[in-house]
Structures are given as C-alpha cells and as structure tokens.
Short mmCIF file of C-alpha atoms in Angstrom, two decimals:
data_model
loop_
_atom_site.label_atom_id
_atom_site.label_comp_id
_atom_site.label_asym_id
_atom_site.label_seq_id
_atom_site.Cartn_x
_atom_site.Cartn_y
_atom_site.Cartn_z
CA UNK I 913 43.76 19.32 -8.72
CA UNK I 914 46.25 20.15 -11.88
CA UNK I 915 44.99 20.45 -15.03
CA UNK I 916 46.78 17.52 -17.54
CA UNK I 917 49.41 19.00 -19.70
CA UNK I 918 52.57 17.73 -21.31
CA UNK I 919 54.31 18.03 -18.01
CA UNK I 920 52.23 15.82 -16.03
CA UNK I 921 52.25 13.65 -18.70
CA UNK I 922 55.85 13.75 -19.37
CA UNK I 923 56.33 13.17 -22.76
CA UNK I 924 58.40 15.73 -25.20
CA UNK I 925 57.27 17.13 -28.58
CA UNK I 926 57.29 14.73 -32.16
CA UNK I 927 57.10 15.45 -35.93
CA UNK I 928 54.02 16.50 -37.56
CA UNK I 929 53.21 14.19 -39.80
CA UNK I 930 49.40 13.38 -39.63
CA UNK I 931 47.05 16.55 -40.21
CA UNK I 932 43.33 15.64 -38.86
CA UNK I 933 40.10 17.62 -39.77
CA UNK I 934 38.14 16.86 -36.70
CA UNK I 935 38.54 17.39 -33.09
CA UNK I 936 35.84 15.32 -31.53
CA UNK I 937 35.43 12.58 -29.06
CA UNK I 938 35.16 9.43 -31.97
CA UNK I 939 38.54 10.37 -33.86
CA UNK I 940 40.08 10.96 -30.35
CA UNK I 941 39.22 7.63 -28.87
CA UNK I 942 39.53 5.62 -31.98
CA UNK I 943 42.57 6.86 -34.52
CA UNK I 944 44.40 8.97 -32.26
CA UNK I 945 44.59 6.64 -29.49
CA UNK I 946 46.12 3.86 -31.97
CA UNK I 947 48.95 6.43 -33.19
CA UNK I 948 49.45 6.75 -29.69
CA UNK I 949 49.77 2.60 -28.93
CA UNK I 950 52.06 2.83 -32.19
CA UNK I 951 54.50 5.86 -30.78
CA UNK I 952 54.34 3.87 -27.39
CA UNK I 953 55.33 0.69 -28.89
CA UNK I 954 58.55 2.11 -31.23
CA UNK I 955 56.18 1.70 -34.13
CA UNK I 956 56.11 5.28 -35.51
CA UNK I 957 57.53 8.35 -34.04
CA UNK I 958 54.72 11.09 -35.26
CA UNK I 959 52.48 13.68 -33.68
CA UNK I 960 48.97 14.99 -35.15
CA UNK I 961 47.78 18.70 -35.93
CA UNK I 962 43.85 19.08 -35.08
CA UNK I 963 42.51 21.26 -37.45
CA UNK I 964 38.69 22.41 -36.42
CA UNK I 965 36.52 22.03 -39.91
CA UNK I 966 33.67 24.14 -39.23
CA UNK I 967 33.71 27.71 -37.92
CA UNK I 968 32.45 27.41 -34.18
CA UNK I 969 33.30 30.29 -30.85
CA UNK I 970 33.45 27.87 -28.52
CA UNK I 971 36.73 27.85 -26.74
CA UNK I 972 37.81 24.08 -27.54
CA UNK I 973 40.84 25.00 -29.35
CA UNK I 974 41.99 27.13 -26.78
CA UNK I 975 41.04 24.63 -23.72
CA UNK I 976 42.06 21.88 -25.64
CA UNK I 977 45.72 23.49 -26.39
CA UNK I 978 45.61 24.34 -22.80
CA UNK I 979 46.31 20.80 -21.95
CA UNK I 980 49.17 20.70 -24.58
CA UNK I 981 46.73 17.88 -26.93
CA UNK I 982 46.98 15.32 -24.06
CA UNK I 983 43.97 13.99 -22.99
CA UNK I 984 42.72 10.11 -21.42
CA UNK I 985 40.73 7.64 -23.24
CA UNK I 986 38.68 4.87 -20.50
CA UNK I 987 37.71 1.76 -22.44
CA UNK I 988 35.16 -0.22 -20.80
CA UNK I 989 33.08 -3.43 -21.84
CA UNK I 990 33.02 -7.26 -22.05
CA UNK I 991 35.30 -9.68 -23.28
CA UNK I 992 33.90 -13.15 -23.77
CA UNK I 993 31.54 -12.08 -20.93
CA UNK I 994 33.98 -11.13 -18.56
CA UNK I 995 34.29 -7.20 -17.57
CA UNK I 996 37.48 -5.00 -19.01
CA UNK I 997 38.90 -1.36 -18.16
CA UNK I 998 41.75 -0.16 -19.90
CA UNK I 999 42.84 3.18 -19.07
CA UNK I 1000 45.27 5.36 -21.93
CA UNK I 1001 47.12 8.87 -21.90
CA UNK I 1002 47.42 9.86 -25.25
CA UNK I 1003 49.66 12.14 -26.43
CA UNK I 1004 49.84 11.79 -29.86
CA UNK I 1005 48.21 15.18 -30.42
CA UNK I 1006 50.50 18.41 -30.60
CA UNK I 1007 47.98 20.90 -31.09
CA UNK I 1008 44.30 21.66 -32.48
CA UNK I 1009 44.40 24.66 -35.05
CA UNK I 1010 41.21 27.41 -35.74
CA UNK I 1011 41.69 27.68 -39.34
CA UNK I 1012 39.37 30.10 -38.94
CA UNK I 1013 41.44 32.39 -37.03
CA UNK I 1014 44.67 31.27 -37.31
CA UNK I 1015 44.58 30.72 -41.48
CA UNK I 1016 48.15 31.29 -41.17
CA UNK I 1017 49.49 29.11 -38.64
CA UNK I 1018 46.74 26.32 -40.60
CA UNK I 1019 48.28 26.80 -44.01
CA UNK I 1020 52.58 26.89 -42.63
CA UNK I 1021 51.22 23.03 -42.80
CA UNK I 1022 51.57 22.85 -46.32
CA UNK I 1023 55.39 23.40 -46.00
CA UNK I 1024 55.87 20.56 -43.83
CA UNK I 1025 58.01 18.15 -45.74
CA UNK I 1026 56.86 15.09 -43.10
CA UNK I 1027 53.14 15.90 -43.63
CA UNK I 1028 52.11 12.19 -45.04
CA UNK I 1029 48.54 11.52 -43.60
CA UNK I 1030 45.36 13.61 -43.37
CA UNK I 1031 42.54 12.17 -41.22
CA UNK I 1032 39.14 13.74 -40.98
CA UNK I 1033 36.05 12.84 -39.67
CA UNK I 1034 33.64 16.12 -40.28
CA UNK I 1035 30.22 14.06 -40.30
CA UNK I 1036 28.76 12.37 -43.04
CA UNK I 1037 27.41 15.89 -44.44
CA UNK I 1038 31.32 16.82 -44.01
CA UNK I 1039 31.58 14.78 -47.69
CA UNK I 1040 29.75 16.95 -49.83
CA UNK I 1041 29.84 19.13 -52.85
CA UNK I 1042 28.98 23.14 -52.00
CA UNK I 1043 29.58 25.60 -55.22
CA UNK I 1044 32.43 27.38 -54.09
CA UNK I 1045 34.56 30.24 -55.35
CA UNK I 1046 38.28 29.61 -55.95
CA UNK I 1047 40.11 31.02 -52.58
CA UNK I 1048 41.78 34.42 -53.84
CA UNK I 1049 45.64 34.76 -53.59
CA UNK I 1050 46.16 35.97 -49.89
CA UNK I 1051 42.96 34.51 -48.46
CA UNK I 1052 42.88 34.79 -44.78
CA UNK I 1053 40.17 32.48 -44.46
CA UNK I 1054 39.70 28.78 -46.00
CA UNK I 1055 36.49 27.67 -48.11
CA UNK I 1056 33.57 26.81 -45.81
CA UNK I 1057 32.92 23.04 -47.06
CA UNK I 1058 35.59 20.72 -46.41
CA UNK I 1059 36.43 19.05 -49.96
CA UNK I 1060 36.91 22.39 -51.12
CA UNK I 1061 39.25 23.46 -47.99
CA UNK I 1062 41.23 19.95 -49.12
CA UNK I 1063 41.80 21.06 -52.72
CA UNK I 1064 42.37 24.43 -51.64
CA UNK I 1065 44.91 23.26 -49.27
CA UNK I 1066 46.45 20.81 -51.83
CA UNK I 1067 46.93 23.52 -54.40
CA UNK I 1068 49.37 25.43 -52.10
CA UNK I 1069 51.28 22.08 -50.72
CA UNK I 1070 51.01 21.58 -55.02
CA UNK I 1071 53.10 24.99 -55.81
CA UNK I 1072 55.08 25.08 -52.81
CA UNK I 1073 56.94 21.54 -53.38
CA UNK I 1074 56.68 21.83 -57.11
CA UNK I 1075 54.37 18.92 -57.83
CA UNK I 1076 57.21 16.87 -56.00
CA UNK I 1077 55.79 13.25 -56.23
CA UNK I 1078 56.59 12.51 -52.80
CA UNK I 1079 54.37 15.22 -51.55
CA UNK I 1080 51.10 13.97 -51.65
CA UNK I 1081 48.82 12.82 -48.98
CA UNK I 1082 47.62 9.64 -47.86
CA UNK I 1083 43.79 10.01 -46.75
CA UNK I 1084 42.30 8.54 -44.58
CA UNK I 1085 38.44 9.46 -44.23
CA UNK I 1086 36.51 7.71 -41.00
CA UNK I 1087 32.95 9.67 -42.09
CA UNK I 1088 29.59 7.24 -42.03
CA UNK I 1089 29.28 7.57 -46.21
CA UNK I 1090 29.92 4.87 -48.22
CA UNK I 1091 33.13 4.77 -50.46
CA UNK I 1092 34.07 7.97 -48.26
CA UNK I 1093 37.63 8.37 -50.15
CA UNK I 1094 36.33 8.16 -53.76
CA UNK I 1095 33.41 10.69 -52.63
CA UNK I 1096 35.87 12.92 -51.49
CA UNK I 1097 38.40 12.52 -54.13
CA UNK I 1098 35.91 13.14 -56.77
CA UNK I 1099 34.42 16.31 -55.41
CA UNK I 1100 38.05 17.67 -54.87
CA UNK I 1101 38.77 17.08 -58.59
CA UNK I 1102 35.59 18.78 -59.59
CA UNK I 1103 36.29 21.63 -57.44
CA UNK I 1104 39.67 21.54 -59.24
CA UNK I 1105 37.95 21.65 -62.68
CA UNK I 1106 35.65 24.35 -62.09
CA UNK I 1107 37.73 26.32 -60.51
CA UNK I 1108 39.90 26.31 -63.12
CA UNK I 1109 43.16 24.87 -61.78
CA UNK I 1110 46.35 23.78 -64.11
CA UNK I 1111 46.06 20.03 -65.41
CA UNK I 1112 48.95 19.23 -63.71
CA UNK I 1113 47.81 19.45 -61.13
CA UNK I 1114 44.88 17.13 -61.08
CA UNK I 1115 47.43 14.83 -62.85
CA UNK I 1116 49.17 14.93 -59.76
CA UNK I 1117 46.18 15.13 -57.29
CA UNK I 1118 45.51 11.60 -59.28
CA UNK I 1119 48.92 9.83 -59.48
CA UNK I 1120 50.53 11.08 -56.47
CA UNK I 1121 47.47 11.17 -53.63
CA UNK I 1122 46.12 8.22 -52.11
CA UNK I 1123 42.24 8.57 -50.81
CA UNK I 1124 41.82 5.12 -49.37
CA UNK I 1125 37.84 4.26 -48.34
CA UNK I 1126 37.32 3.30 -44.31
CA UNK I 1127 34.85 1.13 -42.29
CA UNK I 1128 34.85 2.29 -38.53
CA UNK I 1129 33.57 0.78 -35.80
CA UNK I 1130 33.24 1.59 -32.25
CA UNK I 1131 31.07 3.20 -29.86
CA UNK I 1132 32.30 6.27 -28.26
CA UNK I 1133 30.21 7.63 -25.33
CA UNK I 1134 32.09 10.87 -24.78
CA UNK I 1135 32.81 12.71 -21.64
CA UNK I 1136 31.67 10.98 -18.77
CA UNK I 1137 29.93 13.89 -16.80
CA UNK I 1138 28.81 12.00 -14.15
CA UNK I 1139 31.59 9.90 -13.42
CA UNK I 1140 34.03 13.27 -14.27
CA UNK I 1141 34.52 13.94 -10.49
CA UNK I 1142 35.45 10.13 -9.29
CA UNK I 1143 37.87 10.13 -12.57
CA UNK I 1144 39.55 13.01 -11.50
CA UNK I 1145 40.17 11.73 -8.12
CA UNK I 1146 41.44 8.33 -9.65
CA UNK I 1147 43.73 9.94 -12.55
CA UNK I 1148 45.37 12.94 -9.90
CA UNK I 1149 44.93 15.73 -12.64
CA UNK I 1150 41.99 17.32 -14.54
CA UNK I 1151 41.18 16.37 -17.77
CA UNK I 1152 38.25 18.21 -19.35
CA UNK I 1153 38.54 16.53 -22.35
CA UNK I 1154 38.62 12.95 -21.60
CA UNK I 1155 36.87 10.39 -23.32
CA UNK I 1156 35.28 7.07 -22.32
CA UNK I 1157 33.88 4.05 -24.75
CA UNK I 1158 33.35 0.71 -25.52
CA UNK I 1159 36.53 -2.16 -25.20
CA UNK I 1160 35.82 -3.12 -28.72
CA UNK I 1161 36.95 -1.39 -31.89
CA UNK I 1162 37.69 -3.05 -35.76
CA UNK I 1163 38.68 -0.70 -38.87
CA UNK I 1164 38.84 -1.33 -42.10
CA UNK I 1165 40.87 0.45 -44.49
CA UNK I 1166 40.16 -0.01 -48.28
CA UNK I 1167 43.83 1.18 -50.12
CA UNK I 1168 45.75 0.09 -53.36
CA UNK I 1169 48.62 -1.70 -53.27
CA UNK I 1170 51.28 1.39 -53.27
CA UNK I 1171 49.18 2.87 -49.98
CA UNK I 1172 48.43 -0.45 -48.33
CA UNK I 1173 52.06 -1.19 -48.23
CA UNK I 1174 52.97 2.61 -47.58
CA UNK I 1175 50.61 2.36 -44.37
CA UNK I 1176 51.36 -1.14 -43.34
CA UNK I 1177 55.32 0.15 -43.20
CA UNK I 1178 54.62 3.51 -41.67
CA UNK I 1179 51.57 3.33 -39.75
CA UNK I 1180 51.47 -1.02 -39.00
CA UNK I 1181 48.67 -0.97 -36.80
CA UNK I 1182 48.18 -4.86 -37.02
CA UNK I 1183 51.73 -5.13 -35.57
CA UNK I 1184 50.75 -3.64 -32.73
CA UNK I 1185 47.91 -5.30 -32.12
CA UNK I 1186 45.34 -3.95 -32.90
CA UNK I 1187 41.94 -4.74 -34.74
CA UNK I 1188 42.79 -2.75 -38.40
CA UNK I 1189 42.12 -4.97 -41.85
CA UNK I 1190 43.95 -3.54 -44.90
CA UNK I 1191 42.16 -4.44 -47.97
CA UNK I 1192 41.48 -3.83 -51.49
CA UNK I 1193 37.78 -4.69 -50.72
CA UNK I 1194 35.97 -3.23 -47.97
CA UNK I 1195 32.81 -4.42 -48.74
CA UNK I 1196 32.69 -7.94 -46.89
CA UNK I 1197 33.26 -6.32 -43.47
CA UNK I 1198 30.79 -3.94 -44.69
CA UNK I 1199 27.90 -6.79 -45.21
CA UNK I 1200 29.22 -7.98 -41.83
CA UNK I 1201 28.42 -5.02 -39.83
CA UNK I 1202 25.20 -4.63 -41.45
CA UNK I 1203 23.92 -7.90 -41.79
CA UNK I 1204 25.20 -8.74 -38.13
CA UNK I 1205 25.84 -5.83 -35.57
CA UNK I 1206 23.09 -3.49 -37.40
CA UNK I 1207 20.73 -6.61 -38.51
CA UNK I 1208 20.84 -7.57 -34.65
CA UNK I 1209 19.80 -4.07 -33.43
CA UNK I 1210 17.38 -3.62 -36.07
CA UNK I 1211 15.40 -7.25 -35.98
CA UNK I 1212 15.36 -6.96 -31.81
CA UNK I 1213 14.98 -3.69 -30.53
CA UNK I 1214 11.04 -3.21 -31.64
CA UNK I 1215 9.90 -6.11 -30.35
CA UNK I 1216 12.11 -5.72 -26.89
CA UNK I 1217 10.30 -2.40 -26.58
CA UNK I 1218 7.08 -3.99 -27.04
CA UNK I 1219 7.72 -6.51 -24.19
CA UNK I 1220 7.96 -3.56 -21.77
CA UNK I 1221 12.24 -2.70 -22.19
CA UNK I 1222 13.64 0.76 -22.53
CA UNK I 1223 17.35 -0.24 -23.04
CA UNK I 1224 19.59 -2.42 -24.85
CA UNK I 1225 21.01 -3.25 -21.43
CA UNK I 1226 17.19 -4.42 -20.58
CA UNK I 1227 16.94 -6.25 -22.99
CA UNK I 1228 20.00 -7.91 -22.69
CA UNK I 1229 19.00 -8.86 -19.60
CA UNK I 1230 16.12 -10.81 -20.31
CA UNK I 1231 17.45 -14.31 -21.53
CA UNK I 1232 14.29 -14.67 -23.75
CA UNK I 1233 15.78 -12.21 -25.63
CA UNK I 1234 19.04 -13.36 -25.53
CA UNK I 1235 18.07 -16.59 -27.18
CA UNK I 1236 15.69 -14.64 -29.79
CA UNK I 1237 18.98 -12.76 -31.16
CA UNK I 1238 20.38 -16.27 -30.81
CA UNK I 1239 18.33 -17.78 -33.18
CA UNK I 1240 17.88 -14.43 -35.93
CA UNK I 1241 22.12 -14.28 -35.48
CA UNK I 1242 23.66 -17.63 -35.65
CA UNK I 1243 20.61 -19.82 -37.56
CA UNK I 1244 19.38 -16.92 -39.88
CA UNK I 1245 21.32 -14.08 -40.68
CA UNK I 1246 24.70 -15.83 -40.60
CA UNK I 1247 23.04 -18.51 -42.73
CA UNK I 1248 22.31 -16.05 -45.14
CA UNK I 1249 25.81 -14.10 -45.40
CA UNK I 1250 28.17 -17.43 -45.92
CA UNK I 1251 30.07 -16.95 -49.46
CA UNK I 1252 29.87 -13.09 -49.64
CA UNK I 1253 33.32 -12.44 -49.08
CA UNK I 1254 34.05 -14.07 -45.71
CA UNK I 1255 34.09 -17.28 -43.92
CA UNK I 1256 32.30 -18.72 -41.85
CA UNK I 1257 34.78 -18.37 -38.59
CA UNK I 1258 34.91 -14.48 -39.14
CA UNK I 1259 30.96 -14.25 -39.43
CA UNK I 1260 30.91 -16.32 -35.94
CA UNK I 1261 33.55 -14.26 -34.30
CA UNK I 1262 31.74 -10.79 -35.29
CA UNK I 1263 28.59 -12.60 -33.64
CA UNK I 1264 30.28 -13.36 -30.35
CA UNK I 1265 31.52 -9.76 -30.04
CA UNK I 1266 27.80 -8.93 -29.91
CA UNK I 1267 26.78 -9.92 -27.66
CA UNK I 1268 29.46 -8.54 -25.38
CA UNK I 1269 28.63 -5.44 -27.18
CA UNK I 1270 25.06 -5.37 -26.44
CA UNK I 1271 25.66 -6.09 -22.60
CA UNK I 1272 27.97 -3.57 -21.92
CA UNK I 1273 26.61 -2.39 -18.65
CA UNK I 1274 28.89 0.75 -19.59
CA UNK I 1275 26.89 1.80 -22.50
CA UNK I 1276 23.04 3.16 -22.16
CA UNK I 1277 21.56 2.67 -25.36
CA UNK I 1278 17.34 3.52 -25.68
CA UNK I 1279 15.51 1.32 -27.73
CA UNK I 1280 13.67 4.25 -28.95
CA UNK I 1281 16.95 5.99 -30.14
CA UNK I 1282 17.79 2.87 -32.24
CA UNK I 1283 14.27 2.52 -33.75
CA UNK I 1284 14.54 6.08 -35.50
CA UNK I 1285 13.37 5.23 -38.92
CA UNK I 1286 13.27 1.64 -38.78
CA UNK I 1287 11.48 0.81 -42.44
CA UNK I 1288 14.55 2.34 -44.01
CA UNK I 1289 16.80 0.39 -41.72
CA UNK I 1290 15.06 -2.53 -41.98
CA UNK I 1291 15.27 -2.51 -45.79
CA UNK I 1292 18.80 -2.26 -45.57
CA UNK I 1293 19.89 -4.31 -42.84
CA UNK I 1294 17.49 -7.18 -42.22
CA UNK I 1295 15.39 -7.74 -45.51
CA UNK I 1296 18.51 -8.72 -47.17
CA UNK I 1297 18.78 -11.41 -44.84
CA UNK I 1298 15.00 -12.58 -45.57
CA UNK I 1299 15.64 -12.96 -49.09
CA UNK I 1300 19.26 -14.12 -49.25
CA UNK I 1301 17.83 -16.91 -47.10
CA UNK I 1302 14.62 -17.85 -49.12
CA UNK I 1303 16.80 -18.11 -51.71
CA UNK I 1304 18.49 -21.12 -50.12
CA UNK I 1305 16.15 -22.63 -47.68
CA UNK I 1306 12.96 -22.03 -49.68
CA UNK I 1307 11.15 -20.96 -46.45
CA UNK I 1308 11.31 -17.95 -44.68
CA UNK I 1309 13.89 -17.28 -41.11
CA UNK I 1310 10.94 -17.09 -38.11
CA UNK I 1311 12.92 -14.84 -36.21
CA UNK I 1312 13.54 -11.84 -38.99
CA UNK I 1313 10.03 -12.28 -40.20
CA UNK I 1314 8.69 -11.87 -36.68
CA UNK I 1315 10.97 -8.63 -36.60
CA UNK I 1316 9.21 -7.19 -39.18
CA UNK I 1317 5.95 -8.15 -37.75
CA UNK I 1318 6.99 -6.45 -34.79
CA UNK I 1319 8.11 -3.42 -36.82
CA UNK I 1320 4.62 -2.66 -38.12
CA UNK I 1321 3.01 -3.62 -34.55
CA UNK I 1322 5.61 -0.61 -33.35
CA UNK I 1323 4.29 1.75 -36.37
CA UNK I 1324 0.59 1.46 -35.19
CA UNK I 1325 1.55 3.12 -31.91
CA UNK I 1326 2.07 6.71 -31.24
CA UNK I 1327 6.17 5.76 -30.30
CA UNK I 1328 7.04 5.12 -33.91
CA UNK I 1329 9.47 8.28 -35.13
CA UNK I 1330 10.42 8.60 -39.31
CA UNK I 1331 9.89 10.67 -42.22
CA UNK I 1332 6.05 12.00 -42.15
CA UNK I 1333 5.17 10.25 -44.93
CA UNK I 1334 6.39 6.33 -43.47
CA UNK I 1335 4.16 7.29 -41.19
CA UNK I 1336 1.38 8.46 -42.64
CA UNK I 1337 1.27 5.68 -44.39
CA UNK I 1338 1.29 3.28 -41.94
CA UNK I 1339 -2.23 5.40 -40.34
CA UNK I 1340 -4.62 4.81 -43.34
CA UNK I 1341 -3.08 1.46 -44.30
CA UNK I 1342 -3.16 -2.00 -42.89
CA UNK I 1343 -2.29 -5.29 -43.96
CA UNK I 1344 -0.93 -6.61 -46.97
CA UNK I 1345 -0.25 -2.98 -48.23
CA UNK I 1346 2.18 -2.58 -46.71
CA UNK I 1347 4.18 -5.14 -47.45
CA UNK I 1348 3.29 -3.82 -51.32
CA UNK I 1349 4.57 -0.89 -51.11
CA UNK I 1350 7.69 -1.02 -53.45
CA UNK I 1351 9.17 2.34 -51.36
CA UNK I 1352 9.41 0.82 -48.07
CA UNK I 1353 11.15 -2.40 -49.13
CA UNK I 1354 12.22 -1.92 -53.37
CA UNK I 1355 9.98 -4.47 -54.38
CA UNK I 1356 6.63 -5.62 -53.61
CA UNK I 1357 6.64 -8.40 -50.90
CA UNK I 1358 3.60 -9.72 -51.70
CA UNK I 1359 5.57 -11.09 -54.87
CA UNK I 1360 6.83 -13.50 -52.72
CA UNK I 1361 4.84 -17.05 -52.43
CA UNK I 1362 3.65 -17.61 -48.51
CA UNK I 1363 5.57 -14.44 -47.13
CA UNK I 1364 2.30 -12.09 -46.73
CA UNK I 1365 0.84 -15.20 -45.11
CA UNK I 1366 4.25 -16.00 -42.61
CA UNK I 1367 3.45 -12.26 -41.50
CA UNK I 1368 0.16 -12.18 -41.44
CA UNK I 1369 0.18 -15.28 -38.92
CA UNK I 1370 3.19 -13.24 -37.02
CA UNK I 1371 0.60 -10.30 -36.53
CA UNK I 1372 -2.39 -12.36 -35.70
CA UNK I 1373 -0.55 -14.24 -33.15
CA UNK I 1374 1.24 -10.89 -31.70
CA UNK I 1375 -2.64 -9.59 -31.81
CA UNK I 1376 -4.03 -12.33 -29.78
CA UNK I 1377 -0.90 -13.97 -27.42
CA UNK I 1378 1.35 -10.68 -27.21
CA UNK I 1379 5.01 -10.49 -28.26
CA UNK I 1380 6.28 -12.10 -25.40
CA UNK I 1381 4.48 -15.56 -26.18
CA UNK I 1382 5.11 -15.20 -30.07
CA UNK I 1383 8.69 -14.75 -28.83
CA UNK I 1384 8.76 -17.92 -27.56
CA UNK I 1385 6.93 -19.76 -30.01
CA UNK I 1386 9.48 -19.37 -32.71
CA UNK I 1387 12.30 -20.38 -30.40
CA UNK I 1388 10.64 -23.60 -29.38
CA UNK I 1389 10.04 -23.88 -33.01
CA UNK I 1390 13.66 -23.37 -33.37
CA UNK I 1391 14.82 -25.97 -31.26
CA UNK I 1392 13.06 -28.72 -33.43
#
C-alpha cells in the first residue's frame, strides 16, 4: 500500500504564510483542517510551516515530511441524533521544521515577507515565563520556553524588515489558559525588557502585533490504532499520521477591531462555513462551555459511576440519566446563565449539541478520567450555577445539589483521585465540614440558609435508597 504524499494527493506547493508551533493531533484536526476547507473553497491561497516547540528524537518531523505535510482527518459523531462521517485530505501543511536541528532553515522564516499568522498550541504549560538568557548573535539553537523563542524570533523578523509596520504577526494561541494571547504577549514583552532589547522595538511588538485570545473546542481522539488497518484499506494509501475526532467543533477568537477585520478578510472562516465567532469578548462562550458542556460532565459523571457505569457512552445509554442531565441542563443551569452575555437560543443550541456530544458512540470517554479532581471542577463549573440560581429562585436546583451530594458520596470511596490533601480531608471529615471549608468552594456553604440541610437530605436519601432511586426522585419532583 503507498504511503500518502503530495503525489497521491495531487495538489502543488502554496505560500507560507501561517507559521504553527505545534505538530500534534488537536491543531491538525481543528485549525489546519479549516485552512484547508478555506484553500479548497478559493477562500485563501496559503500553506503552514510546523515548527516542533520542544526538543524531542522521535522521528515525527522526518515521517511527517515524508508524507510531504498531507495527512486525513475522519470526523465522526451525531447530528441532531442522527450518525455523520466526513472524511478530509488536508494539505494545507508544507512542512514541519526541528528548530532544534535545523535553527537555520527555522529562522529563513523571518524573511518571509507573506509570513502573517503564527498558530501554536504547546500545552497550557507552553504559556509560561522561564528566566532566560538573551539568544547570542549566531545562535544555532532557539531559547527552550516558547514565549521566549517568540520574542527571540520577533527580534530578527524586527531587524530584518526594519520595524516595517506591515511585518508583524497576527497570533493566534489555541492553549487551555485563560486570556492565552495577553499571557503570551506580556511574557514576550518582559522577556524583551530584561533582556534588554531597543524600545522600539517593544513599541512595535505593541502597535504593530496582534495577540488575539482563543476559546477551542473539540474533541480530538488521535490516531485510530485499531481501526488503522480497515482505514488503510478504505483510503488506498498509508497514512501514519491520520487523525480521527468528533463531528462537532466551535472557536472563538477574541481580536480588536484592526485584527478581527484583518482575519475576517484573509482568513473568513465563517464564509466558509464553519463554526468560528470573532469577538471582542470571549468570555460569554466561555461561561457557555463551562456552565454547559463542562457543568454537564461535572454534575453527572459521579453519580453515573455510582449507579454501576464506566463510560460516558453508558451512561448515555441509560435514559434515567438522560433525563437527569435534562433537568440540571435545560431547568437549572441554563436558568442560571440567561443575561450573561448570550441569549437564550444560543444557550439552548449549545445544550442540544450535548447531547449528541455525549452519545458519540465514536468517542470512549471513562467516567473515572473525567472525575480527576472533581472539588476543583465542581467549584468552577457547577457551584456557579447553584448560586447564580438561588439568587433568582430563592431555592436551590435538585439536580446540581444532588451532584454535589454525589461528589462527596464518590470521595468516601477508595475511586476518588485529587490533590492529597482534598483527600485527606474528605477521610477525617464528614458532614457539614465540608461544605465549610472555604478552600474547596471560596466561601463557606453553610452561610447559605437551608443548603447544608438540601444536602444533607441528598446524602441521607443516597445512604438509605441508593443513587439510582434519589435519581429519580428529583425528576419526578421535576415534573411537578
């Protein structure tokens, strides 16, 4: 069987004009496939340079340039129930670079007059200031963290076009951090500063680079190892470097007016189709993802492993628990979100995606992976929720305060996995305690008139009935 290259896929060479720190499976089947639906569609006519951000011997440049950057992306999942497969060669990758050995070949970038856009995804710790020493003149290698390789790099695209205004970079950050842009921006200017670089250049660093903040979402399972063989045979070629994930995907990009209109001209992913928000807020698709998607996974999962599941898929396919997310979803956490930033249709939308989301028979998701430090999680993503609807129903959502009773059910068993203190905690402590503890949830719960008692009666009833039969108690409750 041939190995995929630029042949089989018969496509010819484009301008560089993105530069992407990052050559894994997420960036692959989420950015880099929509600059390929764009240069498919006459929207842009660009290629992207992969540049590896951490030092590694594996041979994935070298395999990867073997296949000339092409490379298939399988999308599978459910749409409004119903199952969808969409199948994409992308070729909008030219070739992955080892700065690390080819510091040359990496740094000829700079000269690139087309160079506009620099991607990265290089983990959240990718975002993060390390002391480092001003690259000498001649370096053969780049700085180690990646903010400082970026204001290295800058400094040289900087000198070499003059401070030409037109020869900054749009950036475009997809790491899990908050406000990734600004986080990156600023450590690149205090790299700047301390390493004692002219002022005008940070002027221009400032005035003429845009470092626009991102929301990403989709799941990306990766290379499908046991499917690789009846891929092959469906595709006719080899790829060892496809990628397979969910249907879904949304992204948010947070810009200023001069990028936002840069990006919408140059890069119009909305033309084309496809789910990308351009914004000068990101922060009301960020409450939506957390409150909703995240809130869902966090409120359910505990008490779905209780009731004997291992999976999302499991649980999904139980229609007890289909009505419990139901009820937390669409009567209490959506409830609770109305008038932060969006309306009521886009909260209900995000909902139904979901649960298509959750039943993807394509995605095997472990309960136990997801409950991974659930007080944390459940401080952030379904206490908000809680309070936010106190505050305008005066009573307290059964199905989120059940979730938390289930939460601290699931932290008196030996499956319960967090930081060593969480847990020690929860071993020599009991009752309302733990709902005091101003760590756990940043205030004391017990502050709050009838809540200790709404989950003390959760507990007893879990205690005595099970989870199952609490379960349904609320929902029949629910449908009064």
């Amino acid at each position: 069987m041939p190995q995929l290259n630029r042949d089989i896929a018969k496509i010819s060479a484009r301008e560089e004009k993105i530069l992407q720190f990052g050559e894994g499976n997420f960036l692959r089947a989420f950015i880099d496939s929509f600059v390929d639906e764009l240069n498919g569609k006459g929207l842009f006519d660009g290629g992207i340079v992969i540049v590896q951000p951490v030092e590694s011997f594996n041979d994935i440049v070298k395999a990867f340039n073997e296949q000339d950057g092409c490379y298939t992306v399988v999308l599978r999942g459910l749409e409004n129930g119903k199952p969808v497969s969409k199948q994409q060669l992308v070729t909008s990758v030219t070739r992955i670079l080892n700065p690390y050995t080819e510091h040359t070949s990496y740094m000829d970038n700079i000269k690139n007059p087309s160079l506009r856009y620099i991607i990265s995804n290089t983990t959240e710790a990718g975002i993060v200031y390390v002391n480092t020493e001003k690259p000498n003149d001649g370096a053969t290698r780049p700085p180690a963290s990646f903010p400082a390789k970026i204001t290295a790099f800058l400094y040289e695209r900087y000198k070499f076009f003059s401070g030409a205004v037109d020869k900054g970079f749009i950036f475009i950050p997809c790491e899990l951090i908050d406000n990734n842009g600004t986080e990156l921006k600023a450590i690149v200017l205090r790299h700047a500063k301390e390493w004692g670089l002219p002022r005008e250049f940070t002027d221009w660093v400032e005035k003429h680079n845009h470092f626009t903040n991102t929301l990403v979402d989709r799941i990306v399972t990766g290379y499908p190892k046991d499917e690789a063989a009846e891929f092959e045979k469906a595709l006719g070629y080899r790829d060892d470097f496809l990628v397979t994930g969910e249907i879904f995907h949304f992204f948010v990009i947070e810009a200023g007016k001069e990028a936002a209109e840069e990006i919408n001209r140059t890069l119009p992913f909305a033309k084309a189709g496809l789910n990308v928000v351009l914004t000068d807020d990101v922060t009301p698709y960020k409450l939506r993802k957390v409150r909703i998607l995240n809130g869902a996974h966090t409120m359910s999962v505990l008490a779905a492993y209780l009731c004997g599941k291992e999976t999302v898929g499991d649980m999904m396919a139980d229609e007890l628990f289909v009505k419990f997310l139901k009820q937390g979803i669409y009567k209490e956490i959506i409830p609770a979100t109305k008038g932060k930033g969006l309306d009521e249709s886009d909260l209900l939308s995000f909902a139904d995606s979901v649960f298509d989301r959750f039943a993807n028979p394509h995605i095997k998701h472990y309960l136990l992976s997801i409950a991974l430090n659930s007080v944390a999680k459940f401080k952030a993503r379904v206490l908000p929720s809680i309070l936010d609807y106190h505050k305008l129903h005066g009573d307290f959502p059964a199905a989120l305060t059940l979730s938390l009773a289930a939460l601290i059910t699931f932290y008196n068993t030996d499956k319960a996995s967090d930081d060593e203190a969480v847990l020690a905690f929860f071993k020599i402590i009991q009752g309302e305690q733990i709902l005091a503890n101003v760590d756990f949830w940043g205030q004391d719960l017990t502050a709050l008139p009838g809540f200790a008692d709404k989950i003390k009666s959760h507990l007893q009833n879990i205690e005595k009935h099970g989870m199952k039969a609490e379960i349904e108690s609320i929902l029949k409750l629910g449908e009064h």
